[in-house]
mmCIF file of C-alpha atoms in Angstrom:
data_model
loop_
_atom_site.group_PDB
_atom_site.id
_atom_site.type_symbol
_atom_site.label_atom_id
_atom_site.label_comp_id
_atom_site.label_asym_id
_atom_site.label_seq_id
_atom_site.Cartn_x
_atom_site.Cartn_y
_atom_site.Cartn_z
ATOM 1 C CA MET A 828 54.792 180.846 -20.605
ATOM 2 C CA ASN A 829 58.064 182.436 -19.116
ATOM 3 C CA LYS A 830 59.934 178.833 -19.089
ATOM 4 C CA LEU A 831 61.967 177.527 -21.902
ATOM 5 C CA CYS A 832 62.868 173.904 -22.775
ATOM 6 C CA ARG A 833 65.136 172.616 -25.447
ATOM 7 C CA GLN A 834 63.599 171.149 -28.404
ATOM 8 C CA VAL A 835 64.964 168.937 -31.474
ATOM 9 C CA SER A 836 63.251 169.365 -34.769
ATOM 10 C CA ILE A 837 64.101 166.771 -37.667
ATOM 11 C CA GLU A 838 62.889 168.262 -40.825
ATOM 12 C CA SER A 839 63.571 167.565 -44.794
ATOM 13 C CA PRO A 840 66.267 169.985 -46.059
ATOM 14 C CA GLY A 841 64.947 173.011 -47.864
ATOM 15 C CA PRO A 842 66.781 174.114 -51.143
ATOM 16 C CA GLY A 843 70.184 174.792 -50.538
ATOM 17 C CA ALA A 844 70.444 173.682 -47.289
ATOM 18 C CA LYS A 845 71.651 170.092 -46.209
ATOM 19 C CA ASN A 846 70.925 170.160 -42.471
ATOM 20 C CA CYS A 847 67.663 168.562 -41.224
ATOM 21 C CA VAL A 848 68.227 168.445 -37.552
ATOM 22 C CA PHE A 849 67.477 171.694 -35.337
ATOM 23 C CA ASN A 850 68.342 172.440 -31.764
ATOM 24 C CA PHE A 851 66.471 175.251 -30.190
ATOM 25 C CA PHE A 852 64.883 176.789 -27.065
ATOM 26 C CA VAL A 853 61.037 177.427 -27.250
ATOM 27 C CA PRO A 854 58.619 178.396 -24.213
ATOM 28 C CA ILE A 855 56.636 175.858 -22.618
ATOM 29 C CA GLU A 856 52.965 176.216 -21.758
ATOM 30 C CA ASP A 857 51.897 176.443 -18.082
ATOM 31 C CA THR A 858 50.185 172.997 -16.916
ATOM 32 C CA PRO A 859 46.618 173.203 -18.152
ATOM 33 C CA ALA A 860 44.163 173.035 -15.302
ATOM 34 C CA MET A 861 42.961 169.364 -16.000
ATOM 35 C CA GLY A 862 46.360 168.038 -17.308
ATOM 36 C CA ALA A 863 49.939 167.554 -16.713
ATOM 37 C CA ARG A 864 53.375 168.411 -17.859
ATOM 38 C CA ILE A 865 55.677 165.687 -18.841
ATOM 39 C CA ARG A 866 59.612 165.792 -18.244
ATOM 40 C CA ILE A 867 60.600 163.829 -21.395
ATOM 41 C CA VAL A 868 63.235 160.785 -20.591
ATOM 42 C CA CYS A 869 63.137 158.744 -23.760
ATOM 43 C CA ALA A 870 61.855 159.743 -27.187
ATOM 44 C CA GLY A 871 61.494 157.203 -29.996
ATOM 45 C CA ALA A 872 63.260 158.269 -33.340
ATOM 46 C CA CYS A 873 59.756 158.134 -35.040
ATOM 47 C CA TYR A 874 58.350 160.439 -37.544
ATOM 48 C CA ARG A 875 55.305 161.089 -39.752
ATOM 49 C CA ARG A 876 54.275 162.037 -43.332
ATOM 50 C CA ARG A 877 53.160 165.684 -43.276
ATOM 51 C CA ASP A 878 50.841 165.305 -46.205
ATOM 52 C CA ARG A 879 47.990 164.330 -43.749
ATOM 53 C CA ALA A 880 47.621 167.065 -41.106
ATOM 54 C CA ASN A 881 45.543 165.190 -38.716
ATOM 55 C CA SER A 882 47.801 162.300 -38.961
ATOM 56 C CA ILE A 883 49.884 161.080 -36.103
ATOM 57 C CA THR A 884 51.086 157.454 -36.859
ATOM 58 C CA SER A 885 54.740 156.748 -37.032
ATOM 59 C CA MET A 886 55.193 155.695 -40.798
ATOM 60 C CA SER A 887 58.428 153.794 -39.570
ATOM 61 C CA SER A 888 60.733 154.078 -36.988
ATOM 62 C CA VAL A 889 63.486 151.752 -38.208
ATOM 63 C CA SER A 890 66.424 152.436 -40.297
ATOM 64 C CA SER A 891 65.451 149.928 -43.068
ATOM 65 C CA GLU A 892 62.434 152.311 -44.090
ATOM 66 C CA LEU A 893 63.471 155.619 -43.080
ATOM 67 C CA SER A 894 65.749 156.038 -46.079
ATOM 68 C CA ASP A 895 62.821 155.549 -48.351
ATOM 69 C CA TYR A 896 61.298 158.856 -47.305
ATOM 70 C CA CYS A 897 64.245 161.111 -46.492
ATOM 71 C CA PRO A 898 64.069 162.778 -49.843
ATOM 72 C CA SER A 899 60.385 164.122 -49.184
ATOM 73 C CA VAL A 900 58.633 166.614 -51.062
ATOM 74 C CA ASN A 901 55.247 168.385 -51.341
ATOM 75 C CA SER A 902 55.269 168.789 -47.356
ATOM 76 C CA ILE A 903 53.797 171.517 -45.271
ATOM 77 C CA SER A 904 56.402 174.164 -44.327
ATOM 78 C CA SER A 905 57.751 173.998 -40.714
ATOM 79 C CA PRO A 906 56.294 176.636 -38.461
ATOM 80 C CA ALA A 907 59.736 176.924 -36.913
ATOM 81 C CA HIS A 908 61.493 177.495 -40.157
ATOM 82 C CA GLN A 909 58.902 179.261 -42.422
ATOM 83 C CA GLY A 910 59.854 179.539 -45.941
ATOM 84 C CA ILE A 911 63.148 177.775 -45.450
ATOM 85 C CA ARG A 912 62.721 174.127 -44.619
ATOM 86 C CA GLU A 913 59.829 171.775 -45.178
ATOM 87 C CA GLY A 914 58.575 170.260 -41.986
ATOM 88 C CA SER A 915 58.425 166.638 -43.335
ATOM 89 C CA PHE A 916 59.611 164.830 -40.084
ATOM 90 C CA PHE A 917 58.372 165.879 -36.756
ATOM 91 C CA PRO A 918 59.478 163.334 -34.128
ATOM 92 C CA GLY A 919 58.300 163.094 -30.816
ATOM 93 C CA PHE A 920 55.123 161.232 -30.858
ATOM 94 C CA GLU A 921 56.694 158.159 -28.696
ATOM 95 C CA VAL A 922 57.776 159.566 -25.411
ATOM 96 C CA ALA A 923 58.454 158.284 -22.027
ATOM 97 C CA GLY A 924 59.098 160.241 -19.000
ATOM 98 C CA VAL A 925 58.128 161.348 -15.568
ATOM 99 C CA ILE A 926 55.056 163.803 -14.438
ATOM 100 C CA GLU A 927 56.823 167.204 -13.643
ATOM 101 C CA SER A 928 53.477 169.016 -12.510
ATOM 102 C CA LEU A 929 49.673 168.222 -12.329
ATOM 103 C CA GLY A 930 46.932 170.835 -12.952
ATOM 104 C CA SER A 931 45.382 173.373 -10.295
ATOM 105 C CA GLU A 932 42.241 171.500 -10.614
ATOM 106 C CA ILE A 933 43.355 168.015 -10.375
ATOM 107 C CA THR A 934 42.550 166.407 -6.898
ATOM 108 C CA GLU A 935 42.582 162.892 -5.497
ATOM 109 C CA ALA A 936 39.221 162.157 -6.592
ATOM 110 C CA ASN A 937 40.139 162.963 -10.607
ATOM 111 C CA ASN A 938 43.852 162.267 -10.874
ATOM 112 C CA ARG A 939 43.219 158.931 -12.333
ATOM 113 C CA GLY A 940 45.841 157.288 -9.925
ATOM 114 C CA LEU A 941 48.542 159.644 -11.001
ATOM 115 C CA ARG A 942 51.063 161.602 -9.265
ATOM 116 C CA ILE A 943 54.123 163.914 -9.535
ATOM 117 C CA GLY A 944 57.223 162.058 -10.122
ATOM 118 C CA GLN A 945 55.451 159.095 -11.572
ATOM 119 C CA ARG A 946 56.893 157.251 -14.790
ATOM 120 C CA VAL A 947 54.419 157.537 -17.794
ATOM 121 C CA ILE A 948 54.018 157.221 -21.471
ATOM 122 C CA VAL A 949 51.651 159.715 -23.500
ATOM 123 C CA TYR A 950 49.211 158.263 -25.699
ATOM 124 C CA PRO A 951 49.684 160.192 -28.940
ATOM 125 C CA PHE A 952 46.399 162.666 -29.239
ATOM 126 C CA ASP A 953 45.481 164.659 -32.165
ATOM 127 C CA GLU A 954 46.840 167.958 -30.731
ATOM 128 C CA THR A 955 50.227 166.260 -29.584
ATOM 129 C CA PRO A 956 52.958 168.864 -30.082
ATOM 130 C CA ALA A 957 55.335 168.399 -32.775
ATOM 131 C CA GLY A 958 58.973 167.773 -32.012
ATOM 132 C CA TYR A 959 61.202 166.424 -29.620
ATOM 133 C CA ALA A 960 61.341 168.482 -26.273
ATOM 134 C CA GLU A 961 62.432 168.344 -22.727
ATOM 135 C CA LEU A 962 59.016 169.011 -21.574
ATOM 136 C CA LEU A 963 55.462 168.040 -23.053
ATOM 137 C CA VAL A 964 52.306 169.637 -21.971
ATOM 138 C CA VAL A 965 49.374 167.244 -21.750
ATOM 139 C CA PRO A 966 45.714 168.957 -21.591
ATOM 140 C CA ASP A 967 44.136 165.830 -20.163
ATOM 141 C CA LEU A 968 45.034 162.961 -17.837
ATOM 142 C CA LYS A 969 43.222 160.674 -20.032
ATOM 143 C CA HIS A 970 46.115 160.587 -22.324
ATOM 144 C CA VAL A 971 48.636 159.804 -19.825
ATOM 145 C CA VAL A 972 49.274 156.103 -19.286
ATOM 146 C CA PRO A 973 51.447 155.120 -16.283
ATOM 147 C CA ILE A 974 54.192 152.424 -16.546
ATOM 148 C CA PRO A 975 55.887 150.203 -14.023
ATOM 149 C CA ASP A 976 59.202 150.603 -12.702
ATOM 150 C CA SER A 977 60.372 147.435 -14.324
ATOM 151 C CA LEU A 978 59.847 148.764 -17.896
ATOM 152 C CA PRO A 979 62.853 150.560 -19.135
ATOM 153 C CA MET A 980 62.119 153.933 -20.483
ATOM 154 C CA GLU A 981 63.834 153.239 -23.713
ATOM 155 C CA VAL A 982 61.657 150.166 -24.392
ATOM 156 C CA ALA A 983 58.345 152.262 -23.230
ATOM 157 C CA ALA A 984 59.221 155.171 -25.610
ATOM 158 C CA MET A 985 58.526 152.346 -28.273
ATOM 159 C CA LEU A 986 55.000 151.755 -27.443
ATOM 160 C CA PRO A 987 52.774 154.723 -28.284
ATOM 161 C CA THR A 988 52.748 154.436 -31.863
ATOM 162 C CA GLY A 989 54.642 151.524 -33.158
ATOM 163 C CA ALA A 990 53.529 148.893 -30.844
ATOM 164 C CA LEU A 991 50.069 150.351 -30.429
ATOM 165 C CA LEU A 992 49.303 150.224 -34.365
ATOM 166 C CA ALA A 993 50.690 146.874 -34.652
ATOM 167 C CA TRP A 994 48.517 145.591 -31.574
ATOM 168 C CA ASN A 995 45.564 147.052 -33.377
ATOM 169 C CA ALA A 996 46.324 145.249 -36.624
ATOM 170 C CA VAL A 997 46.965 142.002 -35.100
ATOM 171 C CA PHE A 998 43.402 142.078 -33.529
ATOM 172 C CA LYS A 999 41.901 143.042 -36.522
ATOM 173 C CA ALA A 1000 43.632 139.843 -38.437
ATOM 174 C CA GLN A 1001 42.736 137.699 -35.575
ATOM 175 C CA ALA A 1002 38.980 138.792 -36.200
ATOM 176 C CA VAL A 1003 39.506 137.756 -39.960
ATOM 177 C CA VAL A 1004 41.184 134.675 -39.063
ATOM 178 C CA THR A 1005 38.318 133.638 -36.656
ATOM 179 C CA GLN A 1006 35.815 134.152 -39.425
ATOM 180 C CA ILE A 1007 38.253 132.092 -42.165
ATOM 181 C CA LEU A 1008 38.194 129.395 -39.598
ATOM 182 C CA SER A 1009 34.551 129.158 -39.012
ATOM 183 C CA GLN A 1010 33.841 128.958 -42.771
ATOM 184 C CA ARG A 1011 36.391 126.159 -43.203
ATOM 185 C CA ALA A 1012 35.208 124.221 -40.129
ATOM 186 C CA ALA A 1013 32.922 121.768 -42.074
ATOM 187 C CA THR A 1014 34.942 121.433 -45.208
ATOM 188 C CA GLU A 1015 38.485 122.168 -44.441
ATOM 189 C CA PRO A 1016 38.968 121.751 -40.522
ATOM 190 C CA LYS A 1017 42.776 121.156 -40.958
ATOM 191 C CA ARG A 1018 43.739 123.821 -43.469
ATOM 192 C CA LYS A 1019 45.769 126.686 -41.626
ATOM 193 C CA PRO A 1020 44.938 130.324 -42.226
ATOM 194 C CA LYS A 1021 48.015 132.140 -43.373
ATOM 195 C CA ILE A 1022 49.057 135.828 -42.490
ATOM 196 C CA LEU A 1023 51.927 137.605 -44.359
ATOM 197 C CA ILE A 1024 53.639 140.409 -42.538
ATOM 198 C CA VAL A 1025 55.199 142.896 -44.995
ATOM 199 C CA GLY A 1026 58.069 145.362 -43.915
ATOM 200 C CA THR A 1027 60.642 144.950 -41.405
ATOM 201 C CA GLY A 1028 60.480 148.553 -39.681
ATOM 202 C CA GLY A 1029 59.395 148.903 -36.172
ATOM 203 C CA LEU A 1030 55.813 148.545 -37.098
ATOM 204 C CA ALA A 1031 56.225 144.914 -38.824
ATOM 205 C CA LEU A 1032 58.731 143.954 -35.688
ATOM 206 C CA TRP A 1033 56.094 144.577 -33.504
ATOM 207 C CA ALA A 1034 53.418 143.057 -35.378
ATOM 208 C CA VAL A 1035 55.487 140.010 -35.639
ATOM 209 C CA ARG A 1036 56.056 139.511 -31.883
ATOM 210 C CA ILE A 1037 52.630 140.750 -30.979
ATOM 211 C CA ALA A 1038 50.765 138.129 -33.633
ATOM 212 C CA SER A 1039 53.302 135.127 -32.334
ATOM 213 C CA TYR A 1040 52.215 135.668 -28.862
ATOM 214 C CA HIS A 1041 48.684 136.463 -29.324
ATOM 215 C CA PHE A 1042 47.888 133.457 -31.688
ATOM 216 C CA ALA A 1043 49.780 131.274 -29.291
ATOM 217 C CA THR A 1044 47.926 132.114 -26.306
ATOM 218 C CA SER A 1045 44.576 132.919 -27.614
ATOM 219 C CA GLY A 1046 44.008 129.137 -28.858
ATOM 220 C CA ALA A 1047 44.352 130.013 -32.450
ATOM 221 C CA ASP A 1048 47.828 128.838 -32.827
ATOM 222 C CA ASN A 1049 47.032 127.097 -35.795
ATOM 223 C CA VAL A 1050 47.902 130.050 -37.951
ATOM 224 C CA ASP A 1051 50.953 130.126 -40.425
ATOM 225 C CA ILE A 1052 52.846 133.632 -40.106
ATOM 226 C CA THR A 1053 55.634 134.586 -42.820
ATOM 227 C CA VAL A 1054 57.443 138.106 -42.848
ATOM 228 C CA ALA A 1055 58.145 139.635 -46.198
ATOM 229 C CA SER A 1056 61.286 141.341 -45.421
ATOM 230 C CA LEU A 1057 62.310 144.604 -47.293
ATOM 231 C CA ARG A 1058 65.865 144.631 -46.624
ATOM 232 C CA ASP A 1059 68.828 142.568 -45.656
ATOM 233 C CA GLU A 1060 68.997 144.033 -42.246
ATOM 234 C CA GLY A 1061 65.233 143.342 -41.589
ATOM 235 C CA PHE A 1062 65.734 139.680 -43.035
ATOM 236 C CA ARG A 1063 68.271 138.867 -40.267
ATOM 237 C CA LEU A 1064 65.952 140.418 -37.750
ATOM 238 C CA ALA A 1065 63.074 138.661 -38.644
ATOM 239 C CA THR A 1066 64.810 135.251 -38.655
ATOM 240 C CA GLU A 1067 65.493 135.676 -35.031
ATOM 241 C CA ILE A 1068 61.765 135.074 -34.228
ATOM 242 C CA LYS A 1069 60.438 131.537 -33.543
ATOM 243 C CA ASN A 1070 57.824 129.906 -35.483
ATOM 244 C CA VAL A 1071 57.991 132.526 -38.228
ATOM 245 C CA SER A 1072 58.901 131.896 -42.222
ATOM 246 C CA VAL A 1073 60.487 134.892 -43.731
ATOM 247 C CA VAL A 1074 60.760 135.682 -47.408
ATOM 248 C CA GLN A 1075 63.232 138.281 -48.753
ATOM 249 C CA TRP A 1076 61.386 140.845 -51.050
ATOM 250 C CA ASN A 1077 64.658 141.781 -53.368
ATOM 251 C CA GLU A 1078 63.622 144.800 -55.333
ATOM 252 C CA CYS A 1079 66.265 143.637 -57.959
ATOM 253 C CA LEU A 1080 63.794 140.952 -58.890
ATOM 254 C CA TYR A 1081 60.961 140.864 -61.184
ATOM 255 C CA GLU A 1082 57.328 141.320 -59.763
ATOM 256 C CA PRO A 1083 56.057 137.617 -60.939
ATOM 257 C CA GLN A 1084 59.554 136.492 -59.535
ATOM 258 C CA LEU A 1085 58.773 138.131 -56.150
ATOM 259 C CA ILE A 1086 55.257 136.844 -55.873
ATOM 260 C CA GLU A 1087 55.877 133.208 -56.810
ATOM 261 C CA ARG A 1088 58.742 133.135 -54.183
ATOM 262 C CA THR A 1089 56.375 134.622 -51.610
ATOM 263 C CA LYS A 1090 53.540 131.992 -52.450
ATOM 264 C CA ASP A 1091 56.066 129.131 -52.362
ATOM 265 C CA VAL A 1092 57.515 130.096 -48.679
ATOM 266 C CA CYS A 1093 53.936 130.671 -47.632
ATOM 267 C CA GLY A 1094 52.401 127.311 -49.060
ATOM 268 C CA GLY A 1095 50.121 129.228 -51.463
ATOM 269 C CA ALA A 1096 47.915 132.293 -51.513
ATOM 270 C CA VAL A 1097 47.583 133.963 -47.893
ATOM 271 C CA ASP A 1098 44.384 134.889 -46.194
ATOM 272 C CA VAL A 1099 45.415 138.122 -44.581
ATOM 273 C CA VAL A 1100 48.183 140.557 -45.185
ATOM 274 C CA ILE A 1101 49.387 143.037 -42.771
ATOM 275 C CA ASP A 1102 51.146 145.800 -44.956
ATOM 276 C CA PHE A 1103 53.545 148.064 -43.117
ATOM 277 C CA GLY A 1104 55.690 148.883 -46.050
ATOM 278 C CA THR A 1105 52.789 150.319 -47.930
ATOM 279 C CA THR A 1106 53.798 151.771 -50.889
ATOM 280 C CA SER A 1107 51.642 151.173 -54.354
ATOM 281 C CA ARG A 1108 54.146 148.801 -55.349
ATOM 282 C CA SER A 1109 53.911 146.714 -52.236
ATOM 283 C CA LEU A 1110 50.094 146.876 -51.991
ATOM 284 C CA HIS A 1111 49.814 145.529 -55.356
ATOM 285 C CA ARG A 1112 52.496 143.028 -54.605
ATOM 286 C CA SER A 1113 50.385 141.728 -51.304
ATOM 287 C CA MET A 1114 47.202 141.695 -53.122
ATOM 288 C CA HIS A 1115 48.598 139.494 -55.653
ATOM 289 C CA CYS A 1116 49.756 136.918 -52.974
ATOM 290 C CA LEU A 1117 46.312 137.361 -51.096
ATOM 291 C CA SER A 1118 43.944 134.596 -51.960
ATOM 292 C CA LYS A 1119 40.202 135.283 -53.283
ATOM 293 C CA GLY A 1120 38.145 136.824 -50.590
ATOM 294 C CA GLY A 1121 41.428 137.756 -48.733
ATOM 295 C CA VAL A 1122 41.996 140.981 -46.572
ATOM 296 C CA VAL A 1123 44.859 143.331 -46.464
ATOM 297 C CA LEU A 1124 45.422 145.620 -43.253
ATOM 298 C CA ILE A 1125 47.124 148.968 -43.748
ATOM 299 C CA SER A 1126 47.627 152.058 -41.681
ATOM 300 C CA ASP A 1127 45.009 154.449 -42.164
ATOM 301 C CA GLU A 1128 47.771 157.146 -42.627
ATOM 302 C CA VAL A 1129 48.365 155.762 -46.240
ATOM 303 C CA ALA A 1130 44.831 154.615 -46.707
ATOM 304 C CA GLU A 1131 43.590 158.036 -47.857
ATOM 305 C CA LYS A 1132 45.973 157.837 -50.585
ATOM 306 C CA LEU A 1133 45.876 154.356 -51.742
ATOM 307 C CA LEU A 1134 42.519 153.129 -51.083
ATOM 308 C CA PRO A 1135 41.266 155.110 -54.397
ATOM 309 C CA LYS A 1136 43.827 153.575 -56.486
ATOM 310 C CA PHE A 1137 43.261 149.937 -55.511
ATOM 311 C CA SER A 1138 39.262 150.106 -55.095
ATOM 312 C CA ARG A 1139 38.805 148.530 -58.669
ATOM 313 C CA LEU A 1140 41.449 146.164 -58.245
ATOM 314 C CA SER A 1141 40.235 144.998 -54.941
ATOM 315 C CA GLU A 1142 36.784 144.474 -56.161
ATOM 316 C CA GLN A 1143 38.096 142.545 -59.353
ATOM 317 C CA TYR A 1144 39.922 140.343 -57.004
ATOM 318 C CA GLN A 1145 37.120 140.077 -54.666
ATOM 319 C CA GLN A 1146 39.365 141.148 -51.928
ATOM 320 C CA GLU A 1147 39.101 143.950 -49.361
ATOM 321 C CA ILE A 1148 41.409 146.403 -47.794
ATOM 322 C CA ILE A 1149 41.018 147.830 -44.554
ATOM 323 C CA ALA A 1150 42.655 150.628 -42.709
ATOM 324 C CA ILE A 1151 43.613 150.345 -39.333
ATOM 325 C CA SER A 1152 43.911 153.159 -36.601
ATOM 326 C CA ASN A 1153 46.378 153.783 -33.916
ATOM 327 C CA GLY A 1154 44.309 152.234 -31.111
ATOM 328 C CA THR A 1155 43.228 153.656 -27.961
ATOM 329 C CA ALA A 1156 44.722 154.670 -24.634
ATOM 330 C CA GLU A 1157 43.201 151.644 -23.094
ATOM 331 C CA GLN A 1158 45.067 149.337 -25.792
ATOM 332 C CA LEU A 1159 48.049 151.144 -25.017
ATOM 333 C CA ALA A 1160 47.728 150.326 -21.264
ATOM 334 C CA GLU A 1161 47.432 146.289 -22.266
ATOM 335 C CA VAL A 1162 50.566 146.740 -24.425
ATOM 336 C CA VAL A 1163 52.393 148.165 -21.660
ATOM 337 C CA GLU A 1164 51.524 145.229 -19.290
ATOM 338 C CA LEU A 1165 52.277 142.659 -21.750
ATOM 339 C CA VAL A 1166 55.682 144.243 -22.761
ATOM 340 C CA ALA A 1167 56.590 145.030 -18.858
ATOM 341 C CA SER A 1168 55.861 141.296 -18.045
ATOM 342 C CA LYS A 1169 58.042 140.205 -21.080
ATOM 343 C CA LYS A 1170 55.272 138.350 -22.709
ATOM 344 C CA ILE A 1171 56.167 140.291 -25.560
ATOM 345 C CA GLU A 1172 59.749 141.131 -26.560
ATOM 346 C CA PRO A 1173 60.314 144.508 -27.877
ATOM 347 C CA PRO A 1174 62.166 144.788 -31.167
ATOM 348 C CA PRO A 1175 66.089 145.626 -31.015
ATOM 349 C CA HIS A 1176 66.930 149.092 -30.223
ATOM 350 C CA SER A 1177 69.698 151.692 -29.366
ATOM 351 C CA VAL A 1178 69.828 154.489 -27.255
ATOM 352 C CA PHE A 1179 71.670 157.949 -28.230
ATOM 353 C CA PRO A 1180 71.913 161.440 -26.387
ATOM 354 C CA CYS A 1181 69.711 163.904 -27.874
ATOM 355 C CA GLU A 1182 72.736 165.976 -28.546
ATOM 356 C CA GLN A 1183 73.281 163.233 -31.075
ATOM 357 C CA ALA A 1184 70.283 163.786 -32.771
ATOM 358 C CA ALA A 1185 71.794 164.732 -36.174
ATOM 359 C CA GLU A 1186 74.337 161.822 -36.223
ATOM 360 C CA VAL A 1187 71.191 159.485 -35.485
ATOM 361 C CA ILE A 1188 69.155 160.592 -38.393
ATOM 362 C CA ALA A 1189 72.090 160.348 -40.735
ATOM 363 C CA LYS A 1190 72.854 156.866 -39.777
ATOM 364 C CA LEU A 1191 69.157 155.937 -39.971
ATOM 365 C CA CYS A 1192 69.093 157.487 -43.346
ATOM 366 C CA ASN A 1193 72.143 154.964 -44.406
ATOM 367 C CA SER A 1194 70.423 151.981 -42.698
ATOM 368 C CA GLU A 1195 73.407 151.859 -40.280
ATOM 369 C CA ILE A 1196 71.497 151.460 -36.907
ATOM 370 C CA PRO A 1197 69.649 148.099 -36.589
ATOM 371 C CA GLY A 1198 66.284 148.178 -35.208
ATOM 372 C CA ARG A 1199 64.805 151.068 -33.448
ATOM 373 C CA ALA A 1200 66.616 154.382 -32.530
ATOM 374 C CA ILE A 1201 66.129 156.012 -29.123
ATOM 375 C CA LEU A 1202 66.990 159.682 -28.176
ATOM 376 C CA ARG A 1203 67.596 160.053 -24.246
ATOM 377 C CA PHE A 1204 66.831 163.648 -23.073
ATOM 378 C CA HIS A 1205 67.500 163.028 -19.257
ATOM 379 C CA ASP A 1206 68.809 160.179 -17.325
ATOM 380 C CA ILE A 1207 66.760 159.205 -14.202
ATOM 381 C CA GLU A 1208 67.693 155.706 -14.220
#
C-alpha cells in the first residue's frame, strides 16, 4: 500500500463550513490476487444518499435533481473528515478506465478475456470504494465489463448505475405491459397500455431512451409513453425524444391541477409509472395518475423509506409499488453493446477536468449544467 493516488470527495458541508469538495491523496491497495486495478479515465458526477449504508444506486446525476438534495441532513459522518463533514455525497460509482494491472493469480484460463490496457467499466458491487480516485481496486474480475474502442469513455462512465437501473426498470415495465395486453386481448384489443416516466434526471432520461428503443424493437410498439418533467431544463430535453409526450409538473400548481393535466396529456389514467423523482409528493401524485390495478416502479434505494408510508394507500387503490434493483453485470454488458452500436443514444452530457470538481458541483446545484456532468481524470483518447 505504498502507492498514493489523487482522490476527490464530494460531501455535504458541515456546520460552519461551506466547501463540500475536497482533494487529497490516499493510499491505494495492491492489486488483489484474483482482481484488477483500474486507472480511472472518466467518472460520472453521480451520488447516492448515505441513509442506506448498502445502497450504491445513483439517486440522480443531473443538475435538475441534484439541487433537491444539496441541503442534506442526518447523514453518516465521512471517514475522511470525521466530526467535521457529513458524507452525504460520495461520487465515483460510475467509472470508466483502463486495466492498469491484473492479480497474481490471473491466468489465460481465468482472465475472462480481460488484459492489461483494456478499456473497461466497473459494475458497482457492494464494496465499491467511495469517492473519485485516479485508481480503483476491484477484488474480482466478474465486476469488470469490457467496452469497445468505439464507445467514448465519457459515455461509458454514465452506464454502470443510471443506464443500468433504467434498463432494469424498463424490462420490469415490459413484463407488466405484456400482462396487461394479455388481459385486454379479448375485450379491448386496441387499447394501448400507457407508461408515465417521472423525472428528467439521468435515470429518467435513460429510461425514456431505453423504453422508446425497447418497445419499438420488441414488437410492443403499441405503448404510449409520457414523461412528467420536473424542471424547465428537463422539459426541453424530454421534448427532443421522438414519439414521447411530455407534461410539465410545475410545483407551483395545486396537486389536483397537476393530476388533471397529466391525465389529459396521457389520455386518461396510466398503467405503469416509472418514478425516478421519487419523493413522498411525487409518489402520491403518481398513484393518483395510475389506474386501478396499475404498478409504480421505484428505485430500491428509496423503497425502504417510502413503501411503509404508502402500503395502505396502494391497497386502497388496488395498486402495486415495486422496488427495482440496479441490475446485473450481464445486463450492463447488454447496455454497453446497445449504446456502443448507437441503437440507444445517451442523454446530453458535458465533460470537465477533475480539477474543476468544485465548480462543477456548484453549477449542478444551481441547475447550470444541462444533462450529465462527467469528470475526466486522465486523457487517453
